[in-house]
Coordinates of C-alpha atoms in Angstrom, one line a residue:
X1 CA 0.0 0.0 0.0
X2 CA 1.5 3.3 -1.1
X3 CA -0.3 6.1 0.6
X4 CA 0.3 9.4 2.4
X5 CA 0.1 8.0 5.9
X6 CA 2.1 8.0 9.1
X7 CA 0.7 5.4 11.4
X8 CA -2.3 3.9 9.6
X9 CA -4.0 3.3 13.0
X10 CA -4.1 7.0 13.6
X11 CA -5.0 8.3 10.1
X12 CA -8.3 9.7 11.2
X13 CA -6.7 11.7 14.1
X14 CA -4.0 13.0 11.7
X15 CA -6.6 14.0 9.1
X16 CA -8.7 15.9 11.7
X17 CA -5.6 17.8 12.9
X18 CA -4.9 18.9 9.4
X19 CA -8.5 19.7 8.7
X20 CA -8.8 22.0 11.7
X21 CA -5.5 23.8 10.9
X22 CA -6.7 24.3 7.3
X23 CA -10.1 25.7 8.2
X24 CA -9.9 28.4 10.9
X25 CA -13.6 28.7 11.1
X26 CA -13.9 25.2 12.8
X27 CA -12.6 23.8 16.1
X28 CA -12.3 20.6 18.0
X29 CA -14.9 20.1 20.7
X30 CA -13.6 20.9 24.1
X31 CA -14.9 17.5 25.3
X32 CA -14.1 15.2 22.3
X33 CA -11.3 15.2 19.7
X34 CA -13.5 13.3 17.3
X35 CA -16.1 16.1 17.2
X36 CA -15.5 19.1 15.0
X37 CA -17.8 22.2 15.3
X38 CA -18.1 25.7 13.9
X39 CA -16.3 28.3 16.0
X40 CA -19.2 30.7 15.7
X41 CA -22.9 29.7 15.7
X42 CA -25.9 31.9 15.3
X43 CA -27.8 32.3 18.6
X44 CA -31.4 31.3 18.5
X45 CA -30.9 28.9 15.5
X46 CA -31.7 25.3 15.5
X47 CA -28.5 23.3 15.6
X48 CA -27.9 20.8 12.8
X49 CA -25.5 17.9 13.1
X50 CA -24.5 14.6 11.6
X51 CA -21.9 12.0 12.1
X52 CA -20.5 8.8 10.5
X53 CA -17.4 6.9 9.8
X54 CA -14.3 8.4 8.1
X55 CA -13.3 7.5 4.6
X56 CA -16.2 9.2 2.9
X57 CA -14.7 12.7 2.7
X58 CA -15.8 15.4 2.1
X59 CA -18.7 13.7 4.0
X60 CA -19.3 14.1 6.8
X61 CA -17.0 16.7 8.3
X62 CA -16.6 18.6 5.0
X63 CA -20.2 19.8 5.2
X64 CA -19.6 21.9 8.3
X65 CA -20.3 25.5 7.4
X66 CA -22.8 28.4 7.2
X67 CA -26.0 27.1 5.8
X68 CA -25.3 23.5 6.4
X69 CA -23.9 21.7 9.5
X70 CA -22.9 23.1 12.9
X71 CA -21.2 20.1 14.4
X72 CA -20.1 16.6 13.2
X73 CA -19.2 13.4 15.1
X74 CA -16.4 11.5 13.4
X75 CA -15.9 7.8 13.6
X76 CA -12.9 5.6 12.6
X77 CA -12.7 4.4 9.0
X78 CA -16.1 3.0 8.0
X79 CA -17.2 2.9 11.7
X80 CA -19.9 4.7 13.6
X81 CA -18.9 7.4 16.0
X82 CA -19.7 6.3 19.6
X83 CA -22.8 7.6 21.4
X84 CA -20.6 10.1 23.4
X85 CA -19.3 11.7 20.2
X86 CA -22.9 12.2 18.9
X87 CA -23.8 13.6 22.3
X88 CA -20.9 16.0 22.4
X89 CA -21.8 17.2 18.9
X90 CA -25.4 17.8 20.0
X91 CA -24.2 19.8 23.1
X92 CA -21.8 21.9 20.9
X93 CA -24.6 22.7 18.4
X94 CA -27.3 23.5 20.9
X95 CA -28.2 27.2 20.8
X96 CA -31.4 26.9 22.8
X97 CA -33.7 26.0 20.0
X98 CA -33.1 22.3 19.8
X99 CA -30.9 20.2 17.6
X100 CA -31.6 18.2 14.5
X101 CA -29.5 15.1 13.9
X102 CA -29.5 14.1 10.2
X103 CA -27.6 10.8 9.6
X104 CA -27.4 7.7 7.5
X105 CA -29.3 4.5 8.1
X106 CA -26.7 2.1 9.5
X107 CA -27.1 -0.1 12.6
X108 CA -24.3 1.4 14.6
X109 CA -25.3 5.0 13.8
X110 CA -28.9 4.3 14.7
X111 CA -28.0 2.8 18.0
X112 CA -25.5 5.5 19.0
X113 CA -27.7 8.4 17.9
X114 CA -30.6 7.1 19.9
X115 CA -28.4 6.7 23.0
X116 CA -27.0 10.3 22.5
X117 CA -30.5 11.7 22.1
X118 CA -31.5 10.2 25.4
X119 CA -28.4 11.7 27.1
X120 CA -29.1 15.1 25.6
X121 CA -32.8 15.0 26.7
X122 CA -31.6 14.2 30.2
X123 CA -29.8 17.6 29.9
X124 CA -33.1 19.2 28.7
X125 CA -31.8 19.6 25.2
X126 CA -34.6 18.9 22.7
X127 CA -33.4 16.6 19.9
X128 CA -35.1 15.1 16.9
X129 CA -33.6 13.2 14.0
X130 CA -34.1 12.1 10.4
X131 CA -32.4 9.1 8.8
X132 CA -31.4 9.0 5.1
X133 CA -32.2 5.8 3.3
X134 CA -31.6 6.6 -0.4
X135 CA -29.6 3.4 -1.4
X136 CA -32.2 1.5 -3.5
X137 CA -29.9 -1.6 -3.7
X138 CA -29.6 -2.2 0.0
X139 CA -33.2 -3.4 0.6
X140 CA -36.4 -3.9 -1.4
X141 CA -38.9 -1.1 -1.9
X142 CA -41.4 -2.9 0.3
X143 CA -39.0 -2.4 3.3
X144 CA -37.4 0.9 2.2
X145 CA -37.0 2.0 5.8
X146 CA -34.2 -0.6 6.0
X147 CA -32.2 1.0 3.2
X148 CA -28.8 2.5 3.9
X149 CA -28.1 6.2 3.5
X150 CA -25.4 7.0 0.9
X151 CA -24.6 10.0 -1.3
X152 CA -28.2 11.3 -1.0
X153 CA -27.5 12.4 2.5
X154 CA -25.9 15.5 1.0
X155 CA -29.4 16.8 0.1
X156 CA -30.7 16.1 3.6
X157 CA -27.8 18.2 5.1
X158 CA -28.2 21.0 2.5
X159 CA -32.0 21.2 2.8
X160 CA -32.1 20.8 6.6
X161 CA -29.2 23.3 7.1
X162 CA -30.9 25.8 4.8
X163 CA -34.2 25.6 6.7
X164 CA -32.4 26.1 10.0
X165 CA -30.4 29.1 8.6
X166 CA -33.7 30.7 7.5
X167 CA -34.9 30.6 11.1
X168 CA -37.1 27.5 10.9
X169 CA -38.1 25.8 14.1
X170 CA -36.8 22.3 15.0
X171 CA -40.1 20.8 13.6
X172 CA -39.6 22.8 10.4
X173 CA -36.0 21.5 10.0
X174 CA -37.1 18.0 10.6
X175 CA -40.0 18.2 8.2
X176 CA -37.9 19.7 5.4
X177 CA -35.1 17.2 5.9
X178 CA -37.6 14.3 5.9
X179 CA -39.3 15.7 2.8
X180 CA -36.1 15.5 0.7
X181 CA -35.2 12.1 2.2
X182 CA -38.6 10.8 1.0
X183 CA -37.8 12.1 -2.6
X184 CA -34.2 11.0 -2.9
X185 CA -32.8 7.7 -4.3
X186 CA -29.3 6.5 -5.1
X187 CA -27.4 3.6 -6.7
X188 CA -23.7 2.7 -6.8
X189 CA -21.5 0.8 -9.2
X190 CA -18.1 -0.4 -8.1
X191 CA -15.2 -1.2 -10.5
X192 CA -12.3 -1.6 -8.2
X193 CA -12.3 -2.0 -4.4
X194 CA -10.8 0.5 -1.9
X195 CA -7.8 -0.1 0.4
X196 CA -8.5 0.1 4.2
X197 CA -5.5 2.0 5.7
X198 CA -5.2 -0.1 8.8
X199 CA -5.3 -3.3 6.8
X200 CA -3.2 -2.3 3.9
X201 CA -5.6 -4.1 1.5
X202 CA -9.3 -4.1 0.5
X203 CA -12.0 -5.9 2.5
X204 CA -13.7 -7.2 -0.6
X205 CA -12.8 -8.1 -4.2
X206 CA -14.0 -7.1 -7.6
X207 CA -12.5 -9.3 -10.3
X208 CA -10.9 -7.7 -13.4
X209 CA -13.3 -7.4 -16.2
X210 CA -16.3 -7.3 -13.9
X211 CA -18.4 -4.6 -12.1
X212 CA -20.5 -4.8 -8.9
X213 CA -23.9 -3.2 -9.4
X214 CA -25.4 -1.8 -6.3
X215 CA -22.2 -2.0 -4.2
X216 CA -22.3 -0.4 -0.8
X217 CA -20.1 2.5 0.3
X218 CA -18.2 0.2 2.6
X219 CA -17.9 -2.6 0.1
X220 CA -21.2 -4.2 1.0
X221 CA -22.2 -6.7 -1.7
X222 CA -24.2 -5.3 -4.6
X223 CA -27.3 -6.8 -6.1
X224 CA -25.3 -8.5 -8.9
X225 CA -21.9 -8.9 -10.4
X226 CA -21.8 -8.2 -14.1
X227 CA -19.3 -8.2 -16.9
X228 CA -17.8 -4.7 -17.3
X229 CA -20.0 -2.6 -19.5
X230 CA -19.5 0.7 -21.4
X231 CA -20.3 4.0 -19.7
X232 CA -23.5 4.3 -21.7
X233 CA -24.7 0.9 -20.6
X234 CA -23.7 1.5 -16.9
X235 CA -25.4 4.9 -16.9
X236 CA -28.6 3.5 -18.5
X237 CA -28.8 0.7 -15.9
X238 CA -28.2 3.0 -13.0
X239 CA -30.7 5.6 -14.1
X240 CA -33.4 3.1 -15.0
X241 CA -33.0 1.3 -11.7
X242 CA -33.7 4.5 -9.8
X243 CA -36.5 5.6 -12.2
X244 CA -38.2 2.2 -11.8
X245 CA -38.0 2.5 -8.0
X246 CA -39.6 6.0 -8.2
X247 CA -42.3 4.6 -10.6
X248 CA -43.1 8.1 -11.8
X249 CA -46.4 8.5 -13.7
X250 CA -45.4 11.8 -15.4
X251 CA -42.4 13.8 -16.3
X252 CA -40.6 15.3 -13.3
X253 CA -38.1 18.1 -12.5
X254 CA -35.1 16.5 -10.8
X255 CA -31.7 17.2 -9.3
X256 CA -28.9 14.8 -10.3
X257 CA -25.7 14.0 -8.4
X258 CA -22.9 11.8 -9.7
X259 CA -20.3 11.4 -7.0
X260 CA -17.0 9.6 -7.4
X261 CA -16.4 6.9 -4.9
X262 CA -12.8 8.2 -4.5
X263 CA -10.7 7.1 -7.5
X264 CA -13.0 7.9 -10.4
X265 CA -11.8 11.0 -12.4
X266 CA -14.3 13.8 -12.9
X267 CA -13.8 13.3 -16.6
X268 CA -15.5 9.9 -16.3
X269 CA -18.3 11.3 -14.2
X270 CA -19.2 13.8 -17.0
X271 CA -19.2 10.9 -19.5
X272 CA -21.7 9.1 -17.2
X273 CA -23.8 12.2 -16.8
X274 CA -24.1 12.7 -20.6
X275 CA -25.7 9.3 -20.8
X276 CA -27.8 9.7 -17.6
X277 CA -29.3 12.9 -19.0
X278 CA -30.3 11.1 -22.2
X279 CA -32.2 8.5 -20.2
X280 CA -33.9 11.1 -18.1
X281 CA -34.9 13.2 -21.1
X282 CA -36.2 10.2 -23.0
X283 CA -38.4 9.4 -20.0
X284 CA -39.8 13.0 -20.0
X285 CA -37.8 14.3 -17.0
X286 CA -36.0 17.7 -16.8
X287 CA -32.8 18.2 -14.9
X288 CA -33.0 21.4 -12.8
X289 CA -29.5 21.2 -11.2
X290 CA -26.5 18.9 -11.3
X291 CA -23.9 18.0 -8.7
X292 CA -20.8 16.3 -10.2
X293 CA -17.6 15.6 -8.3
X294 CA -16.5 14.1 -5.0
X295 CA -19.5 14.5 -2.7
X296 CA -19.6 11.2 -0.7
X297 CA -16.7 8.9 -1.4
X298 CA -15.4 5.5 -0.2
X299 CA -11.6 6.0 0.3
X300 CA -10.0 5.2 -3.1
X301 CA -12.8 2.9 -4.5
X302 CA -13.1 3.1 -8.3
X303 CA -16.8 3.6 -8.9
X304 CA -19.6 6.1 -8.9
X305 CA -22.9 6.8 -7.2
X306 CA -25.9 8.3 -9.0
X307 CA -28.5 10.1 -7.0
X308 CA -31.8 11.5 -8.3
X309 CA -34.0 13.9 -6.3
X310 CA -37.7 14.3 -7.2
X311 CA -37.9 18.1 -6.7
X312 CA -40.7 20.2 -5.3
X313 CA -40.8 24.0 -4.8
X314 CA -39.6 23.8 -1.2
X315 CA -36.6 21.6 -2.0
X316 CA -35.7 23.9 -4.9
X317 CA -35.9 27.0 -2.7
X318 CA -33.7 25.4 0.0
X319 CA -31.1 24.0 -2.4
X320 CA -30.8 27.6 -3.8
X321 CA -29.9 29.1 -0.4
X322 CA -26.3 30.0 0.0
X323 CA -24.0 27.6 1.9
X324 CA -20.3 27.5 2.5
X325 CA -19.2 24.0 3.6
X326 CA -15.5 23.7 4.4
X327 CA -15.1 20.8 2.0
X328 CA -16.3 22.8 -1.0
X329 CA -15.4 26.4 -0.5
X330 CA -16.2 28.7 -3.4
X331 CA -13.5 31.2 -4.4

């Protein structure tokens, strides 16, 4: 393994030290060195937090910033932050109006967030949460509440953060975040596995000449292993899988995200998008906004995730609000 690391067992700690030094608007929590928070938070605003395992950068910590997240709990690579980290993030973000916890649907995160919520409520901090479950490959539609949250979580953080920044109540933030979660679906294709720093090798295999359709962000098995296809064929299969899950009865206005899983060049994402747009247009749908780049990754996995959001006026309004996440600063 040839990587920019010191001790692989401490790569998350080293990353966070560099991140805080590079972004003077954020700080370590006074109570927890795996919690990063904004230095300045608007009084009287609902706090918005998330948390999750490392290796998905810029998610999760890269979405700290005005108009998005106030505090983030950071776990080890592909591991949930402990309950105490979520609790400390809640405490940091609390400005007297309650805290919204917006996180992805994984067993460890679910358990630890619920424990943290109970701890916070014992301190008289009102906390409510929303769980992203956009990964259509991770469970059948009949039990969609069991689906994992992947790249579509970005839209939950953006919409929830925007609603809080506009002065919405805790119930408003939760309602807006849940609305976009209900209208967001994603699928991933993996071409080559990622390398786990502490192991020095991948935790799963994708054979040469094959692709894993519906692969998870941690290497969870996809719905099928297929012979490697052209970009056009991949894009069509990804887009049609999501559209079939939506089962639209008419043309829709949508937002589209194509995120690299870490090693895929942006050049190839645009090749995929060209084909995705053709599928959407043929089905009568109009793309209102695109997001193409590294949004939610999986270390150095070669692959891509496609996310489609069924827009309404509220989501469009909140996606249009300004935000300055530290992982995507505009210059």
